[in-house]
PDB file of C-alpha atoms in Angstrom:
ATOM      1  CA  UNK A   1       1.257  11.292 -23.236  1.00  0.00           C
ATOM      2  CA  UNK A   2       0.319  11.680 -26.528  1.00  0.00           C
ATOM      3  CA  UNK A   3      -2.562  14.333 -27.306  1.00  0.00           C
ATOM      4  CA  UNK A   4      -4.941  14.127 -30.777  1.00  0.00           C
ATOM      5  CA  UNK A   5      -6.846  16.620 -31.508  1.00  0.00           C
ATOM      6  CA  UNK A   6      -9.622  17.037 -34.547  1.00  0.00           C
ATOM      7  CA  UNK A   7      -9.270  20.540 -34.169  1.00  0.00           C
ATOM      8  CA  UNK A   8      -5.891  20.373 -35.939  1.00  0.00           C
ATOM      9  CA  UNK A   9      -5.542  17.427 -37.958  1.00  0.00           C
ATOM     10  CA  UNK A  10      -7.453  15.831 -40.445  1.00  0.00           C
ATOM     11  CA  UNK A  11      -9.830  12.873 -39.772  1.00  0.00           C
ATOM     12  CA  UNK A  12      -7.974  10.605 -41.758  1.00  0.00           C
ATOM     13  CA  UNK A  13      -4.441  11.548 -40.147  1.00  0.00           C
ATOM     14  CA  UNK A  14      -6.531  10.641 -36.813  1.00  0.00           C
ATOM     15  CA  UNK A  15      -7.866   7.548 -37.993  1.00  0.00           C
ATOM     16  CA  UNK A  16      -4.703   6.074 -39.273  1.00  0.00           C
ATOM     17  CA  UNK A  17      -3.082   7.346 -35.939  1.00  0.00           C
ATOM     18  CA  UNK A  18      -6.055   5.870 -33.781  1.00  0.00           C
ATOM     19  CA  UNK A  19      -5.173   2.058 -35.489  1.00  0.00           C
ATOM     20  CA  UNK A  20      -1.632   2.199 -34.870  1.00  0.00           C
ATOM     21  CA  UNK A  21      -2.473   3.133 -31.663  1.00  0.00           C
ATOM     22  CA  UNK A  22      -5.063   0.656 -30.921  1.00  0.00           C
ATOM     23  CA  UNK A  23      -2.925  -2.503 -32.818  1.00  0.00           C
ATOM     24  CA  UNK A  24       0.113  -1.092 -30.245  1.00  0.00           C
ATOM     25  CA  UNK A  25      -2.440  -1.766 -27.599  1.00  0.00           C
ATOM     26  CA  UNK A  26      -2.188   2.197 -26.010  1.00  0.00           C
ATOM     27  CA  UNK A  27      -4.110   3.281 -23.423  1.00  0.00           C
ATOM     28  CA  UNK A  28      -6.446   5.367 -26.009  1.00  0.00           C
ATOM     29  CA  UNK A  29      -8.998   8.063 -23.720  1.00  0.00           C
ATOM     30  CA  UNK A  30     -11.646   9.462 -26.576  1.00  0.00           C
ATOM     31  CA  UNK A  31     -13.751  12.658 -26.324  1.00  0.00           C
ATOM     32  CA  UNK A  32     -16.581  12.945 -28.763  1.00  0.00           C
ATOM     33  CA  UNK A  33     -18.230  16.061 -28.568  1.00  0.00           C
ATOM     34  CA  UNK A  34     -20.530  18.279 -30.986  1.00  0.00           C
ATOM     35  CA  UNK A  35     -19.906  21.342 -31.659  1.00  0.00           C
ATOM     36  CA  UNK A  36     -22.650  23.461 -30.182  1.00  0.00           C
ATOM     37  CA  UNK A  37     -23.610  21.346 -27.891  1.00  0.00           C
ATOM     38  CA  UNK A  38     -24.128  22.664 -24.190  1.00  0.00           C
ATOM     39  CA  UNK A  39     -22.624  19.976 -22.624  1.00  0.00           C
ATOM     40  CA  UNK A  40     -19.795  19.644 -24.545  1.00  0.00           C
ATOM     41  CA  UNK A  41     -18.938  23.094 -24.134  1.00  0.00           C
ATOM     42  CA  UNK A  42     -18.827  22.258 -20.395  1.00  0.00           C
ATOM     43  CA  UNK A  43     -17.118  19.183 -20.389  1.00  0.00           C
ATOM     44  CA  UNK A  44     -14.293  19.806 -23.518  1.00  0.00           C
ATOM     45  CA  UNK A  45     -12.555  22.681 -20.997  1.00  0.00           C
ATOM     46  CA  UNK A  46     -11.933  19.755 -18.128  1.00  0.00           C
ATOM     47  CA  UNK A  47     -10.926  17.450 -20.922  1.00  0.00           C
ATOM     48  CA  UNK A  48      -8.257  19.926 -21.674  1.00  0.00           C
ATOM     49  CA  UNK A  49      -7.065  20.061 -17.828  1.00  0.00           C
ATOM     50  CA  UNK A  50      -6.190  16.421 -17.791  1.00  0.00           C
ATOM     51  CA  UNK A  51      -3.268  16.857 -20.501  1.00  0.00           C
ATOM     52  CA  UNK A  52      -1.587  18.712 -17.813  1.00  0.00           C
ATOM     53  CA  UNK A  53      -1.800  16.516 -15.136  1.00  0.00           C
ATOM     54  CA  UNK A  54      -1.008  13.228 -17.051  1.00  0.00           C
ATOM     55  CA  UNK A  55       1.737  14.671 -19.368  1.00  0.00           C
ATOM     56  CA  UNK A  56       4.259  12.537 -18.037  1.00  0.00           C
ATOM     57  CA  UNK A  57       2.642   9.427 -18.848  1.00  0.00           C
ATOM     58  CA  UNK A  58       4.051   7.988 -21.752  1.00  0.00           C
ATOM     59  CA  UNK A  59       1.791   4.699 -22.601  1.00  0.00           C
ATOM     60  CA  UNK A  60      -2.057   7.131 -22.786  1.00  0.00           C
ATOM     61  CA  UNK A  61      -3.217   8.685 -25.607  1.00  0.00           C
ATOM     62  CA  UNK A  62      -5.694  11.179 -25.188  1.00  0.00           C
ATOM     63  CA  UNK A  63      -7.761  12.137 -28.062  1.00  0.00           C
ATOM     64  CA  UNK A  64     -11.088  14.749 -28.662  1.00  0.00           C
ATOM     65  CA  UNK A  65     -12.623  14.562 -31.923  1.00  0.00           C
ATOM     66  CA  UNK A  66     -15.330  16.273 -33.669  1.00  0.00           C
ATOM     67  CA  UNK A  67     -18.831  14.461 -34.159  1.00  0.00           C
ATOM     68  CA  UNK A  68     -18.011  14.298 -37.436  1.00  0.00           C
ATOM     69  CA  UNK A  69     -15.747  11.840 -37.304  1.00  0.00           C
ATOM     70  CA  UNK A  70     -18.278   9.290 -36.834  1.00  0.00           C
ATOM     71  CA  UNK A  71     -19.482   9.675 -40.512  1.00  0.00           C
ATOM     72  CA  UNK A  72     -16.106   7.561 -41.684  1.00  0.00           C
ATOM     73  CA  UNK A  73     -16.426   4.077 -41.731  1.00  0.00           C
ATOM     74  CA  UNK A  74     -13.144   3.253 -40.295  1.00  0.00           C
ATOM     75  CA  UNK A  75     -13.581   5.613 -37.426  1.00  0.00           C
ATOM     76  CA  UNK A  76     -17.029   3.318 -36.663  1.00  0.00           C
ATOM     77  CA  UNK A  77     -14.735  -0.236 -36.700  1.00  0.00           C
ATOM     78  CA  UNK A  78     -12.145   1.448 -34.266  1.00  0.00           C
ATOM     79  CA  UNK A  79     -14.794   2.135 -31.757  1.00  0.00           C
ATOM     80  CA  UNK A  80     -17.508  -0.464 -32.607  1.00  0.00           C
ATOM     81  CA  UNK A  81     -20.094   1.527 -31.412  1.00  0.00           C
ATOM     82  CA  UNK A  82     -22.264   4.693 -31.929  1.00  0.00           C
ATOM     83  CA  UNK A  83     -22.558   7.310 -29.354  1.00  0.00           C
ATOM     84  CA  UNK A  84     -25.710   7.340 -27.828  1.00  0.00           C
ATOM     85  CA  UNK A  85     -25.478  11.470 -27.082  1.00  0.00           C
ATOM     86  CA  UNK A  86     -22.654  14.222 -26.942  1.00  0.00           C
ATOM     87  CA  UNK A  87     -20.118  14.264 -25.458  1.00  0.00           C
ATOM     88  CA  UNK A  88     -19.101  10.251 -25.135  1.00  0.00           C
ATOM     89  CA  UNK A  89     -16.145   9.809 -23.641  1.00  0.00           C
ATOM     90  CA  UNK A  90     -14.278   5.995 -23.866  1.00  0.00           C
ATOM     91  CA  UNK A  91     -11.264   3.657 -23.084  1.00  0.00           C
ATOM     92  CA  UNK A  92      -9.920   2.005 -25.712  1.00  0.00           C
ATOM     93  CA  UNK A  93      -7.129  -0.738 -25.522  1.00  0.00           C
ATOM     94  CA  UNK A  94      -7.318  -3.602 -28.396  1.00  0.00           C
ATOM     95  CA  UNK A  95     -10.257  -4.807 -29.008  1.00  0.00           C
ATOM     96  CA  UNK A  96     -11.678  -3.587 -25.566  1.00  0.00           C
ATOM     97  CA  UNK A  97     -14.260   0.009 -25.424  1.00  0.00           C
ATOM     98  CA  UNK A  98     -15.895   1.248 -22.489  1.00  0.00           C
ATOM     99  CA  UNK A  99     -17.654   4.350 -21.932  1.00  0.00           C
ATOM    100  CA  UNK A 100     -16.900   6.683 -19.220  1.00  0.00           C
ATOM    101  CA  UNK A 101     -20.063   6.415 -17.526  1.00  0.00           C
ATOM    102  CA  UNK A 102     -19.485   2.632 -17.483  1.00  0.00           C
ATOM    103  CA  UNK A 103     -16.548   2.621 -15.692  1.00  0.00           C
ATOM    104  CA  UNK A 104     -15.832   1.406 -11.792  1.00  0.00           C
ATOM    105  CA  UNK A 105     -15.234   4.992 -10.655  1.00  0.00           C
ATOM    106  CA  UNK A 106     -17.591   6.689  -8.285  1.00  0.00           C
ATOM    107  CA  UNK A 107     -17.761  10.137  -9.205  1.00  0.00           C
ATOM    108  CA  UNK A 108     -18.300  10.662 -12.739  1.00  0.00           C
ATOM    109  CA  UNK A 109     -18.961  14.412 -12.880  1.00  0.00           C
ATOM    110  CA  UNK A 110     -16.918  15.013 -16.354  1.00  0.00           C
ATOM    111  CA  UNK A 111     -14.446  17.048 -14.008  1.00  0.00           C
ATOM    112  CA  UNK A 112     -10.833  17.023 -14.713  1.00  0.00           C
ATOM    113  CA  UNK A 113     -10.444  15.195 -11.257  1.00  0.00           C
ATOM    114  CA  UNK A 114     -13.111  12.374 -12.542  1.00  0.00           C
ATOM    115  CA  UNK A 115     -11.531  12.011 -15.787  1.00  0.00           C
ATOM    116  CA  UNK A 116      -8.111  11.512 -14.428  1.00  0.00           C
ATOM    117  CA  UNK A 117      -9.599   8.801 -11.620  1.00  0.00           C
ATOM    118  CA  UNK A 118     -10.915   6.993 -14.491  1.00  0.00           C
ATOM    119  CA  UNK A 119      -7.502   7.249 -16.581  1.00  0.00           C
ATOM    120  CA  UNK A 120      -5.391   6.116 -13.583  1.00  0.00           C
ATOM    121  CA  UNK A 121      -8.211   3.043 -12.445  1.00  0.00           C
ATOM    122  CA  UNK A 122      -7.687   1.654 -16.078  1.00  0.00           C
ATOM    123  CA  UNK A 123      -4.037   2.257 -16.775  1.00  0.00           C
ATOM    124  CA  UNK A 124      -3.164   0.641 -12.677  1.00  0.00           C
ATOM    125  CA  UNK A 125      -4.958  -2.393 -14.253  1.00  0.00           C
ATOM    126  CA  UNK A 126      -2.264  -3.616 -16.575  1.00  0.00           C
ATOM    127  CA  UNK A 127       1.350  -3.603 -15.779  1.00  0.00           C
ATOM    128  CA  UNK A 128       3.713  -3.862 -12.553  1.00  0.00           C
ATOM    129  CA  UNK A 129       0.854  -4.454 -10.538  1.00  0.00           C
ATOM    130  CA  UNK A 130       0.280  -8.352 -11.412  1.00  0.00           C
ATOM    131  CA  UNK A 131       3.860  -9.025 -10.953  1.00  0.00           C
ATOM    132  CA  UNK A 132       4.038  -8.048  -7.644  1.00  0.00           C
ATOM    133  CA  UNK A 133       1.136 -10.168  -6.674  1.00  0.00           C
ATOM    134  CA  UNK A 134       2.496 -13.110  -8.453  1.00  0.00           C
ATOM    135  CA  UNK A 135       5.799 -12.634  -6.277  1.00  0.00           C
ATOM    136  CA  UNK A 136       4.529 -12.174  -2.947  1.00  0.00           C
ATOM    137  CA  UNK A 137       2.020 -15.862  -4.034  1.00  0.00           C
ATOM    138  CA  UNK A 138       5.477 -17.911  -4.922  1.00  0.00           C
ATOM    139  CA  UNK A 139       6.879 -16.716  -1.538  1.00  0.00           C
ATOM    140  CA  UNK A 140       3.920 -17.514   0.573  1.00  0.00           C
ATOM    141  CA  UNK A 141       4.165 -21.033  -1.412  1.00  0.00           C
ATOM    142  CA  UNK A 142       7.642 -21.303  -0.175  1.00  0.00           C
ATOM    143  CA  UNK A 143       7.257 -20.445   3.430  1.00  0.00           C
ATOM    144  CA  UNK A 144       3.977 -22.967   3.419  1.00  0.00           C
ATOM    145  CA  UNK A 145       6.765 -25.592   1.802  1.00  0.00           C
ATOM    146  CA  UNK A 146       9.096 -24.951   4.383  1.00  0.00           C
ATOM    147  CA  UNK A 147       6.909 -25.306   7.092  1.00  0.00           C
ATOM    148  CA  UNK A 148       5.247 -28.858   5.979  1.00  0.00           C
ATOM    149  CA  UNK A 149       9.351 -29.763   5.986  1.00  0.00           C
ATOM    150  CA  UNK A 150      10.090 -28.637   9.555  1.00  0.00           C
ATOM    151  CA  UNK A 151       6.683 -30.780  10.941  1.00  0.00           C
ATOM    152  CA  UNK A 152       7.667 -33.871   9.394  1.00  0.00           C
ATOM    153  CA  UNK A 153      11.195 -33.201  10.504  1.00  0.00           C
ATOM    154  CA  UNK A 154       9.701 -33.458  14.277  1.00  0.00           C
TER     155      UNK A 154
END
């Protein structure tokens, strides 16, 4: 897992990074907080938990920026949207955004548990999954095939 962080780069180093990422079609998880903010301060620490938990997973990038960010016009066309209030949390993958408290999940607390429910329901949605499902169809077709054979046969 990759981590960026506005607390040690500079907003254009995270910008360019956020459009390779997002033309690579990563599995991009944004925190945008204010500083000063009361909820921010509460949710920022759990943030931080998750980079533990997922550090093995190579595909997500996890990123917390500063409010702002938002001022730069190229942050604005990665995201295509303005936060509506601190913190925002999305997922980004190509051309696709969705805010955390969109999401399918069913507890969104902004705990480290909720965040990482949400990062695992939207990176299970894209990969070996489909395959599988594909696989089991073309053998079902098969054994239907074989079937219709054997009650002409008789």
């Amino acid at each position: 897992m990759e981590v960026i962080s506005s607390s040690g780069s500079a907003t254009s180093e995270i910008i360019q990074t956020l459009n390779v990422k997002v033309a690579n079609e990563s599995h991009i998880f944004l925190l945008i907080y204010m500083e000063g903010c009361g909820p921010c301060n509460a949710t920022r620490p759990e943030w931080d938990k998750i980079k533990n938990v997922l550090s093995k997973s190579k595909k997500i990038v996890l990123v917390d920026a500063e409010s702002s960010i938002l001022a730069e016009n190229d942050f604005k066309k990665i995201i295509g949207v303005s936060p509506e209030g601190f913190p925002s949390m999305y997922y980004i993958r190509g051309k696709l955004v969705e805010k955390y408290e969109d999401s399918a999940i069913t507890e969104k607390d902004r705990s480290a548990g909720s965040f990482v429910e949400w990062i695992k329901s939207k990176t299970a949605q894209s990969g070996g999954g489909r395959r599988k499902r594909s696989r089991k169809t073309k053998k079902k077709k098969k054994n239907t095939r074989r079937k219709s054979k054997r009650r002409r046969m008789h």
